[in-house]
Coordinates of C-alpha atoms and ligand atoms in Angstrom, one line a residue:
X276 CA 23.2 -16.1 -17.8
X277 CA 27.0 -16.7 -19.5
X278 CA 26.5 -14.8 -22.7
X279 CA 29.9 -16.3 -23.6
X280 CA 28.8 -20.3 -23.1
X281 CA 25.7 -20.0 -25.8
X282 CA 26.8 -21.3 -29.4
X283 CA 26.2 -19.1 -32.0
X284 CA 24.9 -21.2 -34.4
X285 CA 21.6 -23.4 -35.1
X286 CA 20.7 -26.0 -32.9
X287 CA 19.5 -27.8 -35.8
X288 CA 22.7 -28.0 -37.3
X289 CA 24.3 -30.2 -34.0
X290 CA 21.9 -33.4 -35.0
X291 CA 22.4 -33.2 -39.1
X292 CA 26.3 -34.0 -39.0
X293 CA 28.6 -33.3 -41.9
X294 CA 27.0 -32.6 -45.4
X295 CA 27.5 -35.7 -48.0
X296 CA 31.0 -35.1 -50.4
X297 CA 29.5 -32.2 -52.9
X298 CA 31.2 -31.7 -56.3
X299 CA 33.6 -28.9 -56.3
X300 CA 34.3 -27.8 -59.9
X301 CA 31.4 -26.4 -62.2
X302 CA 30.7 -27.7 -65.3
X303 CA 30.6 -25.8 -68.7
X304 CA 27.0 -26.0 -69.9
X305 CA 23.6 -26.9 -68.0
X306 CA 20.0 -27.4 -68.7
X307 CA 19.3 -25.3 -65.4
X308 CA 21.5 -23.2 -62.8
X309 CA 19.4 -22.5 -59.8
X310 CA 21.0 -19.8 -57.3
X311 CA 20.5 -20.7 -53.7
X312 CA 20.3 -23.8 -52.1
X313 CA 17.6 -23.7 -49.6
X314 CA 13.9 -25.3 -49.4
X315 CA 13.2 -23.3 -53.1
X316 CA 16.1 -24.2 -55.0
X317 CA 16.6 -28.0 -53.7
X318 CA 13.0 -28.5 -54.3
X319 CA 13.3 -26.8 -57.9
X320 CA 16.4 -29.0 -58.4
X321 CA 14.9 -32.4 -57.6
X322 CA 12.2 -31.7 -60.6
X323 CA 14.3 -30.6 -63.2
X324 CA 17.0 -33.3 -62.4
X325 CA 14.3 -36.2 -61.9
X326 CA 13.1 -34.7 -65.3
X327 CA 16.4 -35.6 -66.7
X328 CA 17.6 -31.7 -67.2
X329 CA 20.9 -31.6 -66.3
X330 CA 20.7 -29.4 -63.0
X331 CA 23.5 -27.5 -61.1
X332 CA 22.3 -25.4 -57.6
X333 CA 25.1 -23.3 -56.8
X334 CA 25.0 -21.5 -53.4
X335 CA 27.3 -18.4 -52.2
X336 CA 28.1 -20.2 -48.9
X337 CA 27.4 -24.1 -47.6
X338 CA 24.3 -25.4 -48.7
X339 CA 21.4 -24.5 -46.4
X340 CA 23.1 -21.8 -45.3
X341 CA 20.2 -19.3 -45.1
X342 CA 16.7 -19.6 -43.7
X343 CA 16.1 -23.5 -44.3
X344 CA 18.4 -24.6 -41.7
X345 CA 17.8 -21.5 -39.4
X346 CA 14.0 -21.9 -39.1
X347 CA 11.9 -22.8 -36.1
X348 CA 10.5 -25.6 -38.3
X349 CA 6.6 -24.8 -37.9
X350 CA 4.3 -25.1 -40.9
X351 CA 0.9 -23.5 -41.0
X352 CA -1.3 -22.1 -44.1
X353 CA 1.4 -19.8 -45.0
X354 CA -0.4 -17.0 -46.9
X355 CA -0.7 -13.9 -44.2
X356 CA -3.8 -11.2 -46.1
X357 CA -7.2 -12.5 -45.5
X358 CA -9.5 -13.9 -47.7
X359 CA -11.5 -10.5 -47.5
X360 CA -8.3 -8.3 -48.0
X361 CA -7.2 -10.3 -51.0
X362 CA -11.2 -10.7 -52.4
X363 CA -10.8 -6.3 -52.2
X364 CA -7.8 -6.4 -54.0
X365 CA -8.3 -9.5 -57.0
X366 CA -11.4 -10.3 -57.2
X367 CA -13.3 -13.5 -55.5
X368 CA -11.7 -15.9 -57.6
X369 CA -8.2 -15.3 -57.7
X370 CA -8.5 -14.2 -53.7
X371 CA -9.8 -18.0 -53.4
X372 CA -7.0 -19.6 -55.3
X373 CA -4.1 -17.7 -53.3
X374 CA -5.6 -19.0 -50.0
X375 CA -5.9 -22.5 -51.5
X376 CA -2.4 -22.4 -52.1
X377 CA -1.5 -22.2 -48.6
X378 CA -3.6 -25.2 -47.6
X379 CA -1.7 -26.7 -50.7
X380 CA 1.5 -26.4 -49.8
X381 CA 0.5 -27.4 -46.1
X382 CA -1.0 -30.7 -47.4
X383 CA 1.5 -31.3 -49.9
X384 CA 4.2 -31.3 -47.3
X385 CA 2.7 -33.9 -45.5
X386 CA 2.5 -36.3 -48.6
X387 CA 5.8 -35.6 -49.8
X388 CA 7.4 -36.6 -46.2
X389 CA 5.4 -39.6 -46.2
X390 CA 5.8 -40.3 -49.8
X391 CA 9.7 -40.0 -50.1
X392 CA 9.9 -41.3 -46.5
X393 CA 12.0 -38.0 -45.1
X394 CA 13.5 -38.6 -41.9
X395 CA 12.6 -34.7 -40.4
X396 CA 10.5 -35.7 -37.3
X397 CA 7.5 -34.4 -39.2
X398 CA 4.1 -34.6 -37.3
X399 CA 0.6 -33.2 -37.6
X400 CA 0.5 -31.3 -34.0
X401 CA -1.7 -28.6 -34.7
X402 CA -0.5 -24.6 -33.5
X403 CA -1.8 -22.8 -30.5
X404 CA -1.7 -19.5 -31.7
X405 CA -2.6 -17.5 -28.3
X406 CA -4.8 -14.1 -27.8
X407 CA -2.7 -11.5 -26.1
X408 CA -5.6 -9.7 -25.0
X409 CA -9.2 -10.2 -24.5
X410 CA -10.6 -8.2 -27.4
X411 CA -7.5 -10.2 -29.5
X412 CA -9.5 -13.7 -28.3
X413 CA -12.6 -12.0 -29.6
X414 CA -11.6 -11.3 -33.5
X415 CA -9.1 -14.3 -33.5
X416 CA -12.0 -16.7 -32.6
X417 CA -14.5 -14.6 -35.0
X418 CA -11.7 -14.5 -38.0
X419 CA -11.1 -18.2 -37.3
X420 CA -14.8 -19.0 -37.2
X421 CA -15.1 -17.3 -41.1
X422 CA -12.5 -19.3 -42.1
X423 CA -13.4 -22.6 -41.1
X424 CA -16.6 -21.4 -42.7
X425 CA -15.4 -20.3 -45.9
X426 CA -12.3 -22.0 -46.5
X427 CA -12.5 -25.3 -44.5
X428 CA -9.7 -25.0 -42.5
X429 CA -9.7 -26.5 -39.4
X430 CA -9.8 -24.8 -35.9
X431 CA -11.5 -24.7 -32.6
X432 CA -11.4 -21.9 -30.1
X433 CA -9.6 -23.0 -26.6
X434 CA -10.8 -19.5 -23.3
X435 CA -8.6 -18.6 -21.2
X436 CA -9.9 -21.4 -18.5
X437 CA -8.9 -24.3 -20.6
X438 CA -5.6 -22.7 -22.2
X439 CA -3.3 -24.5 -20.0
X440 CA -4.6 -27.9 -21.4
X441 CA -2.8 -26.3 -24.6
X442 CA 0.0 -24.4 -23.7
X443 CA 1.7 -23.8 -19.5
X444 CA 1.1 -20.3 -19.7
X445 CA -1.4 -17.8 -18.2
X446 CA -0.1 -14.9 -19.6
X447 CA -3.0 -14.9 -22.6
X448 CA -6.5 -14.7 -23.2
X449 CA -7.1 -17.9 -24.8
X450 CA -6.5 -18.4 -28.1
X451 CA -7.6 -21.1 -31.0
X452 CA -5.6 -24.4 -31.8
X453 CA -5.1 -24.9 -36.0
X454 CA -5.4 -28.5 -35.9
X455 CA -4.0 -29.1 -39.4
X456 CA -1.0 -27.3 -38.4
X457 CA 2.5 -29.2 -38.5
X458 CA 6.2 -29.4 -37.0
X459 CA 9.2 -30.7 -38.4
X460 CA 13.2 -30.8 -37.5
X461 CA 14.4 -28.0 -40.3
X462 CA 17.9 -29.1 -40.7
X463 CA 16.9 -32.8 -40.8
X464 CA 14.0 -31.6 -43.7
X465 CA 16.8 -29.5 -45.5
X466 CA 19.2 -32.6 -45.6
X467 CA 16.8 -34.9 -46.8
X468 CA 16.1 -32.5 -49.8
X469 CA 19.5 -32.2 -50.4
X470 CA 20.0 -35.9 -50.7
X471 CA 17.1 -36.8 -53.1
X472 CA 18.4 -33.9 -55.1
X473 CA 22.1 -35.4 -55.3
X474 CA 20.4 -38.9 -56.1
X475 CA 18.1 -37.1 -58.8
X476 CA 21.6 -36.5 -60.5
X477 CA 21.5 -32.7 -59.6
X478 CA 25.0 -31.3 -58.7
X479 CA 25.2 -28.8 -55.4
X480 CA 27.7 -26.8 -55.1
X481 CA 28.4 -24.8 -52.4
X482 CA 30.6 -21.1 -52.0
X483 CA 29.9 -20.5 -55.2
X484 CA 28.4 -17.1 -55.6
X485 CA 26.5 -16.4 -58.6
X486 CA 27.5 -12.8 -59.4
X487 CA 26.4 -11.9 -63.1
X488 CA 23.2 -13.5 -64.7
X489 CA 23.3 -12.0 -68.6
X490 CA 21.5 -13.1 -71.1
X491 CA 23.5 -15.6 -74.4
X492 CA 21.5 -16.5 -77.4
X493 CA 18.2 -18.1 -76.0
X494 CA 19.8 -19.0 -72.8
X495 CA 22.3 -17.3 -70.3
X496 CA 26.1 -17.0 -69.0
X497 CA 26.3 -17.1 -65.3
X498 CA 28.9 -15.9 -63.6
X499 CA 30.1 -17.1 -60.1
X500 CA 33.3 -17.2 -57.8
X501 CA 34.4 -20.9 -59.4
X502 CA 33.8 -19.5 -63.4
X503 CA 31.5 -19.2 -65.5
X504 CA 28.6 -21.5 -66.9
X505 CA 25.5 -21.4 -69.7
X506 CA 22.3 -22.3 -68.7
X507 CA 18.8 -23.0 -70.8
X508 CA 16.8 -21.6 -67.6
X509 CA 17.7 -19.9 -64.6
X510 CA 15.7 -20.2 -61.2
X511 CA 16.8 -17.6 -58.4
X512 CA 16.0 -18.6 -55.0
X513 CA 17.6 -16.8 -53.0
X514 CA 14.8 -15.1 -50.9
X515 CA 16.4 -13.1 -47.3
X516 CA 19.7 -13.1 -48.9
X517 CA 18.6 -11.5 -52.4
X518 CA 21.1 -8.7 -53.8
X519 CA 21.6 -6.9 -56.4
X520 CA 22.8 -9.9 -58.3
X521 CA 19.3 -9.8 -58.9
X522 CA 18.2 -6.0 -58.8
X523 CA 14.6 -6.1 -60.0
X524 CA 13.8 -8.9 -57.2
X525 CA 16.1 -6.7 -54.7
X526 CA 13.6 -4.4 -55.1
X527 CA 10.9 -6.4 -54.1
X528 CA 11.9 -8.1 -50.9
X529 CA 12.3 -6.9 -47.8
X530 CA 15.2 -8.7 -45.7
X531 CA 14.1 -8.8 -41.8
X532 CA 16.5 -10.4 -39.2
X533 CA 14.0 -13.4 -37.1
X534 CA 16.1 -14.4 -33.6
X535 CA 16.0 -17.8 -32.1
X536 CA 17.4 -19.3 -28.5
X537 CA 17.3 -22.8 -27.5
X538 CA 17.5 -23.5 -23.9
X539 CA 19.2 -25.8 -22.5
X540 CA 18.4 -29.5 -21.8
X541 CA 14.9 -29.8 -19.3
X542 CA 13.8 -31.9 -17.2
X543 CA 10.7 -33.7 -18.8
X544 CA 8.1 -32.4 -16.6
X545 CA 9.0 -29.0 -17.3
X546 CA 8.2 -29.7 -21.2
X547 CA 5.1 -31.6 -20.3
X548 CA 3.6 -28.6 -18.5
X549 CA 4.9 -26.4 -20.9
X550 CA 3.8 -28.1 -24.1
X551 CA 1.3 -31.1 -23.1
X552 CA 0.2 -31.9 -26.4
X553 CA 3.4 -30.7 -28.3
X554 CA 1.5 -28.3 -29.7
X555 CA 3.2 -24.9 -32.0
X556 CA 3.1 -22.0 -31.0
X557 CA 2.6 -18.4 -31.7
X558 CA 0.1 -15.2 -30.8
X559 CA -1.4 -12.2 -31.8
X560 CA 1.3 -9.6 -31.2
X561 CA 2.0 -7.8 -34.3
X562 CA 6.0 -8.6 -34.0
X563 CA 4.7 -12.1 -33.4
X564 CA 6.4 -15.1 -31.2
X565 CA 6.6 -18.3 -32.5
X566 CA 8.0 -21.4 -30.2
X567 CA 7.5 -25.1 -29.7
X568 CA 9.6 -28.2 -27.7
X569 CA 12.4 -29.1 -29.9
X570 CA 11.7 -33.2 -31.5
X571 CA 13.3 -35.0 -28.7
X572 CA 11.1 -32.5 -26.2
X573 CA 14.3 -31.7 -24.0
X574 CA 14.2 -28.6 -24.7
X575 CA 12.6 -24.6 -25.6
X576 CA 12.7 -23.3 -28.8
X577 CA 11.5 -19.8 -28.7
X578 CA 11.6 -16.8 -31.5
X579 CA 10.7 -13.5 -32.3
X580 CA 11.9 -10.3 -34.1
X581 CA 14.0 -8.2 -30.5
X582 CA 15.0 -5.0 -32.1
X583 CA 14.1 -2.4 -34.4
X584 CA 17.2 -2.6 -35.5
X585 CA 19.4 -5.5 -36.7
X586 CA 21.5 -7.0 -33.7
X587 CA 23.7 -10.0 -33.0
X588 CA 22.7 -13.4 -32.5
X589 CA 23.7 -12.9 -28.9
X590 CA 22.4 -9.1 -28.1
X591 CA 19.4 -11.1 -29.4
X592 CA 19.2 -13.5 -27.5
X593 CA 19.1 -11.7 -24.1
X594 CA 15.6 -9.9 -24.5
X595 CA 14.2 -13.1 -26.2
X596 CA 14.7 -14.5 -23.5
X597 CA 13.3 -12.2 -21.1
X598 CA 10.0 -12.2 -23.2
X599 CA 10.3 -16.3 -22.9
X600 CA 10.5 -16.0 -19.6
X601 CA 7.7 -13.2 -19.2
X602 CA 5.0 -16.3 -20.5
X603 CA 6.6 -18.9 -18.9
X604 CA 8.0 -17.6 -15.7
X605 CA 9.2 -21.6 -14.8
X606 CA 12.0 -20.8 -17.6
X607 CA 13.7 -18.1 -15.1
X608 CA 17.2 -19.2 -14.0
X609 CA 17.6 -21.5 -16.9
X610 CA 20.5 -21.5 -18.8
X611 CA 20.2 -21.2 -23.0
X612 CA 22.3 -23.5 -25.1
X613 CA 22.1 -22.2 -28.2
X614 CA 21.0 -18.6 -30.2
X615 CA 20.8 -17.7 -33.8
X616 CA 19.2 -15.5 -36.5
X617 CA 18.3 -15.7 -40.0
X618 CA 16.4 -13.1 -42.9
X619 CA 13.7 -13.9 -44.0
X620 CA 12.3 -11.9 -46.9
X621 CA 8.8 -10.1 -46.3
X622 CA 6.9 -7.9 -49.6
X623 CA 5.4 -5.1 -49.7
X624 CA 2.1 -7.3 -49.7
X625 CA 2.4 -10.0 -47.9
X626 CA 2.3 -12.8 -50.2
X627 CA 4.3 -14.8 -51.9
X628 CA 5.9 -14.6 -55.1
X629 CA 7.1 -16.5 -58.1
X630 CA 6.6 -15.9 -62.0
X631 CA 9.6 -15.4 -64.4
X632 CA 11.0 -11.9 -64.6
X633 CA 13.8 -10.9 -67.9
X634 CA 13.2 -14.5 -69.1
X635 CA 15.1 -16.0 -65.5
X636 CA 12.4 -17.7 -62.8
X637 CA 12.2 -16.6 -59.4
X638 CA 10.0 -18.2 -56.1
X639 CA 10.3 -15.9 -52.6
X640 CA 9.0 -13.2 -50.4
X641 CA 7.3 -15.8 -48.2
X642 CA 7.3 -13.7 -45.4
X643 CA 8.4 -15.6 -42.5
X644 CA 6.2 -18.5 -43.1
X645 CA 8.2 -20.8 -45.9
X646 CA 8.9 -24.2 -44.4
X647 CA 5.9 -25.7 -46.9
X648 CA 5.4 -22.6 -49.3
X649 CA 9.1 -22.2 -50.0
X650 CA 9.9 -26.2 -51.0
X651 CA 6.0 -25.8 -52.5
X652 CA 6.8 -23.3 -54.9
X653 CA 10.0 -24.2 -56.0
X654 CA 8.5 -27.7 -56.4
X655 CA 6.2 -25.3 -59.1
X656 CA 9.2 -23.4 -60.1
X657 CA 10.5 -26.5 -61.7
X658 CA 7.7 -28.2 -63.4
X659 CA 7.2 -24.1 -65.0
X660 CA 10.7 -24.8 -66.2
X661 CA 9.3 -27.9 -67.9
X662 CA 6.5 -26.7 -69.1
X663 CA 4.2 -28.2 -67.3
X664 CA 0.6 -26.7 -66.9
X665 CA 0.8 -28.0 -63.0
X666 CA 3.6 -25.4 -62.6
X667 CA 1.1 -22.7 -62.5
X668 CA 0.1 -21.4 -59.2
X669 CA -2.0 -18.8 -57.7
X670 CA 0.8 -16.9 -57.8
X671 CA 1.7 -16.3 -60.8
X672 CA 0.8 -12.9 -62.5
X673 CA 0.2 -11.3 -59.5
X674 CA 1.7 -7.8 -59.5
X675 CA 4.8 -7.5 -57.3
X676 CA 5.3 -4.6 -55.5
X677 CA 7.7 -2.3 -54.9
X678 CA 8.0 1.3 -52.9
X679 CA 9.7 4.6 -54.2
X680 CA 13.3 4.7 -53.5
X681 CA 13.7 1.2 -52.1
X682 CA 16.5 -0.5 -53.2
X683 CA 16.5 -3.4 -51.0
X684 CA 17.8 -1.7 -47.8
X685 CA 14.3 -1.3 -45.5
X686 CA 15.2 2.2 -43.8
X687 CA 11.9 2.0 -42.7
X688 CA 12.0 -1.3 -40.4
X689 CA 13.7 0.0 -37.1
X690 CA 10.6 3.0 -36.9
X691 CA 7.9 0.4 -37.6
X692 CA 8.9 -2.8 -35.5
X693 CA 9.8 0.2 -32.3
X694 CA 6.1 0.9 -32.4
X695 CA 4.7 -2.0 -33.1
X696 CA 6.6 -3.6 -29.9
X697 CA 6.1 -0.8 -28.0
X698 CA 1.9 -1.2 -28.7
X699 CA 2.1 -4.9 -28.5
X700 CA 3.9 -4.4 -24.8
X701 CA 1.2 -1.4 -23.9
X702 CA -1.3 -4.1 -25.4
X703 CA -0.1 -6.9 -23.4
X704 CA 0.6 -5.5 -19.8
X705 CA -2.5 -3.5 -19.9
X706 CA -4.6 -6.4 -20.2
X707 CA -3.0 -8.5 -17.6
X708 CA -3.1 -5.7 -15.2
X709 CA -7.0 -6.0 -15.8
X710 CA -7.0 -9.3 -15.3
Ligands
LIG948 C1 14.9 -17.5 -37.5 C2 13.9 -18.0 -38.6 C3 12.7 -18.7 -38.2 C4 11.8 -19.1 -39.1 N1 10.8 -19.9 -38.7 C5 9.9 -20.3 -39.6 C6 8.8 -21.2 -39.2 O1 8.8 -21.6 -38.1 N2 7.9 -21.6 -40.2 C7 8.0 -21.2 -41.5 O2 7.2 -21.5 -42.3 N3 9.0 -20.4 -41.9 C8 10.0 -19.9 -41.0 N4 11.0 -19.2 -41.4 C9 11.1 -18.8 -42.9 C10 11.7 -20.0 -43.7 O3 12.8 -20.6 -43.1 C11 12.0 -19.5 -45.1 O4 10.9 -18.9 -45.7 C12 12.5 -20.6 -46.1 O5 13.5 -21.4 -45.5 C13 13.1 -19.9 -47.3 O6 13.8 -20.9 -48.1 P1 14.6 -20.5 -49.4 O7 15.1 -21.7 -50.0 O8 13.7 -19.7 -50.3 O9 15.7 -19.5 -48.9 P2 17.0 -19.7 -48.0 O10 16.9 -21.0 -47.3 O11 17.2 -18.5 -47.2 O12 18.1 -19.9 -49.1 C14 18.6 -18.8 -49.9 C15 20.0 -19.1 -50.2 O13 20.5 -18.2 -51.3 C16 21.9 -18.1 -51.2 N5 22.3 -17.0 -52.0 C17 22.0 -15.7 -52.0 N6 22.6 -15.0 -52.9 C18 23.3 -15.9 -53.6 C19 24.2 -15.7 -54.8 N7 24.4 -14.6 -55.4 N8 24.8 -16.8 -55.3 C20 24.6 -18.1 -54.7 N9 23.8 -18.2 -53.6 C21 23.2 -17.2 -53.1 C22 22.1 -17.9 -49.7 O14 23.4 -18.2 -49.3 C23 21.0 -18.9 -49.1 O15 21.6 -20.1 -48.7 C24 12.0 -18.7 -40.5 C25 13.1 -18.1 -40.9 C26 14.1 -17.7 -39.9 C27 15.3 -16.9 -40.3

C-alpha cells in the first residue's frame, strides 16, 4: 500500500463542495454566542435564531471542523450504561428517562430529516453489531432480549450460520441486527444544518476562536481572535476539542482520537457480499469497530481507536486496515483512498451531558456516539435558552464527573486502550482457533 497516495482528510468532505459565503466580521452585541460549530452548536443556533434571538456561532477553525464532518455517520440509541447500571446509580425513574432519551434523539433525527427535507442520504438500515466470541453472542442476545423487553427497542438475534445474510464475514459468532438503527452522509447532514441555520438569520463565523468567556452585568463579554462581543447567553459546544477556554468542562471530558480509512472504489459485487442489506456495523470488542458501505456503496468505510497512544491519520491507518482486512480477508491487496481522525469526547460515566454551568450552557461528552444525541441536545440547549419547559432533558442535573488530578489531558488512555486491545485480540483469536 502507497502510504503517500491516501488523502489525509475526510472522505466526506470530497462530495459537500465549498461552504456557502459566511460573514467575516463580528458584530458588537448578541442575544446568543454559541462556541463551536458542529452538530451541538448549529442545532442550538437554528432555535435561538428561528426564535428571533439574534445568534452568532463562532468556531476556532472552518465550520464543521471537528467531529461532525469526521464521523462514520451511524446513529444508534446513543446512551452507552445499561438500564440496570443507571437504575443502581439514579433510581428507576431517572435511569428510565436517560434511556428514553437515546431512543429520542434516534427518532427525532429521522423526523427532522424528513421534516426539513435534509439532503444527507439518511436511511433506516438497521446495525449488525457482531459477537466476537461465543460467550459475547450469549450476553449480547440475553442483554438485547431485556431490552426489547423493557425498553421496546427493537432487535432480533442473527447465529453464526445465518451471519453472512447480514454482514460477508465469518470471523464472528453471530451477533443481533438493531433494526431501528440508521445511516447518514455526515458532511452532507452538517451542511444542511449549517444552511437552515444561515437561513434562520444565525451568523457562522468561522477561525474565530473564542478565548475568554467573563461574565458583564447579567450577560457576558466574549473574547475571540476577530474581537470581542456581549452576549445574553452563552452555549459552549465544543465537545473533543474543549480547552481550558472552558476549564470546569475541561475537566469533565475526556478527548480520545477515533481513526477512519476509506478504501478505494469497489467493484459492486464486492459491496454486495460484504454489506447485502447495507446494514451498520460494529461488535463487541471493548475498543470497538464500527464500519458500513459509504452512500453510493462503492466503497469501505471502516473505524476504530489503533493505538494506545495518539497517532497520525496515516500511522493510523495502516493497522486499521490490517484489522479490516483480518474480517474481511476479500479487502487484502486493495488500495485505501482516504484516512482521517477526529476526538471525540468520552466522561468519566459514560453519558451525556448538558445543564448550565457559571450561568453559560453547555451540551457534550457523547462518547463516540453523537450523530443524533449531539444535534438532539443542542436542539434542547436552545429551547433552555428560551425558556422553554421542552428544553429539559434527562440530562439535566445529573452529576458530572470528574477524577483527581485530571485537567483534561487523559494520562491514563494509552495503559487502558493497550489492555483492552491486547484482551480483545486474546478474546478474538482464541475463539476462532476453537472454532
Ligand atoms: C472518527 C469519528 C467517528 C465517529 N463516528 C460516529 C458514528 O458513527 N456515530 C455517532 O453517533 N458518532 C460518531 N462520532 C462522534 C460524533 O461525530 C460527535 O459526537 C459529534 O459530531 C459531536 O458534535 P459536536 O457539535 O458536539 O462537536 P464537534 O463537531 O466536534 O464540534 C466542536 C467544535 O468546537 C470548535 N471549538 C473548540 N474550541 C473552540 C473555541 N475556543 N472557539 C471556537 N470554536 C471552538 C472546534 O473547532 C469544533 O469544530 C464519531 C467521531 C469521530 C471523530
Amino acid at each position: 500500500m502507497q502510504l503517500t497516495e491516501i488523502r489525509q482528510s475526510p472522505y466526506w468532505h470530497d462530495q459537500i463542495g465549498a461552504p456557502p459565503p459566511l460573514a467575516a466580521d463580528l458584530p458588537a452585541k448578541v442575544d446568543v454566542l454559541i462556541v463551536g460549530s458542529g452538530y451541538t452548536g448549529l442545532s442550538a443556533a437554528l432555535v435561538t435564531a428561528r426564535a428571533g434571538r439574534s445568534t452568532l456561532v463562532v468556531d476556532a477553525e472552518d465550520p464543521g471542523f471537528g467531529c461532525s464532518t469526521r464521523n462514520g455517520g451511524q446513529i444508534s440509541t446513543s446512551v452507552k450504561p445499561s438500564l440496570e447500571k443507571l437504575t443502581e446509580k439514579f433510581g428507576a425513574g431517572r435511569a428510565q428517562g436517560i434511556r428514553a432519551e437515546g431512543s429520542n434523539a434516534l427518532k427525532w433525527i429521522g423526523d427532522f430529516v424528513a421534516a426539513e427535507g435534509l439532503d444527507c442520504d439518511f436511511r433506516r438500515v438497521g446495525r449488525f453489531h457482531a459477537a466476537h466470541t461465543p460467550q459475547h453472542y450469549e450476553t449480547l442476545v440475553r442483554d438485547a432480549e431485556k431490552m426489547r423487553r423493557q425498553e421496546g427497542i427493537e432487535s432480533f438475534a442473527v447465529p453464526r450460520s445465518e451471519q453472512r445474510a447480514q454482514l460477508g464475514t465469518d470471523t464472528y459468532f453471530g451477533g443481533v441486527v438493531f433494526s431501528a438503527h440508521c445511516s447518514l452522509h455526515p458532511g452532507k447532514f452538517h451542511r444542511e444544518l449549517l444552511r437552515l441555520a444561515l437561513d434562520a438569520g444565525a451568523l457562522v463565523v468561522g477561525h474565530c476562536r473564542v478565548t475568554h468567556i467573563a461574565r458583564q452585568g447579567s450577560g457576558f463579554r466574549v473574547e475571540t481572535a476577530k474581537g470581542s462581543v456581549e452576549a445574553r447567553d452563552v452555549i459552549v459546544a465544543t465537545n473533543g476539542y474543549t480547552t481550558a477556554l472552558t476549564p470546569w468542562l475541561q475537566r469533565r471530558v475526556i478527548p480520545i482520537g477515533s481513526y477512519i480509512i476509506a478504501t478505494e472504489e469497489l467493484p459492486e459485487s464486492t459491496i454486495d457480499t460484504l454489506f447485502p442489506g447495507d446494514r451498520i456495523a460494529s461488535d463487541t470488542c471493548k475498543v470497538v469497530y464500527y464500519y458500513r458501505a459509504s452512500p453510493d456503496r462503492r466503497r469501505v468505510l471502516f473505524g476504530g481507536r489503533v493505538s494506545a497512544s495518539e497517532t497520525t491519520a496515516l500511522a493510523g491507518a495502516t493497522r486499521i486496515r490490517q484489522d479490516m482486512c483480518r474480517i474481511f480477508p476479500e479487502l487484502e491487496g486493495v488500495a485505501l483512498s482516504h484516512a482521517w481522525s477526529g476526538t471525540v469526547a468520552y466522561s468519566f460515566d459514560e453519558l451525556a451531558h448538558t445543564g448550565v454551568y457559571d450561568g453559560v450552557h453547555y451540551a457534550m461528552g457523547y462518547c463516540g456516539s453523537g450523530v443524533s444525541m449531539a444535534p438532539y441536545l443542542g436542539m434542547r440547549a436552545g429551547q433552555k435558552v428560551l425558556g422553554l419547559a421542552e428544553g429539559v432533558t434527562a440530562f439535566d442535573g445529573l452529576p458530572f464527573p470528574t477524577r483527581p488530578l485530571y485537567r483534561g489531558k487523559p494520562w491514563f488512555l494509552p495503559a487502558a486502550v493497550s489492555w483492552y486491545r491486547w484482551n480483545d485480540q486474546r478474546q478474538f483469536e482464541r475463539a476462532l482457533r476453537m472454532g
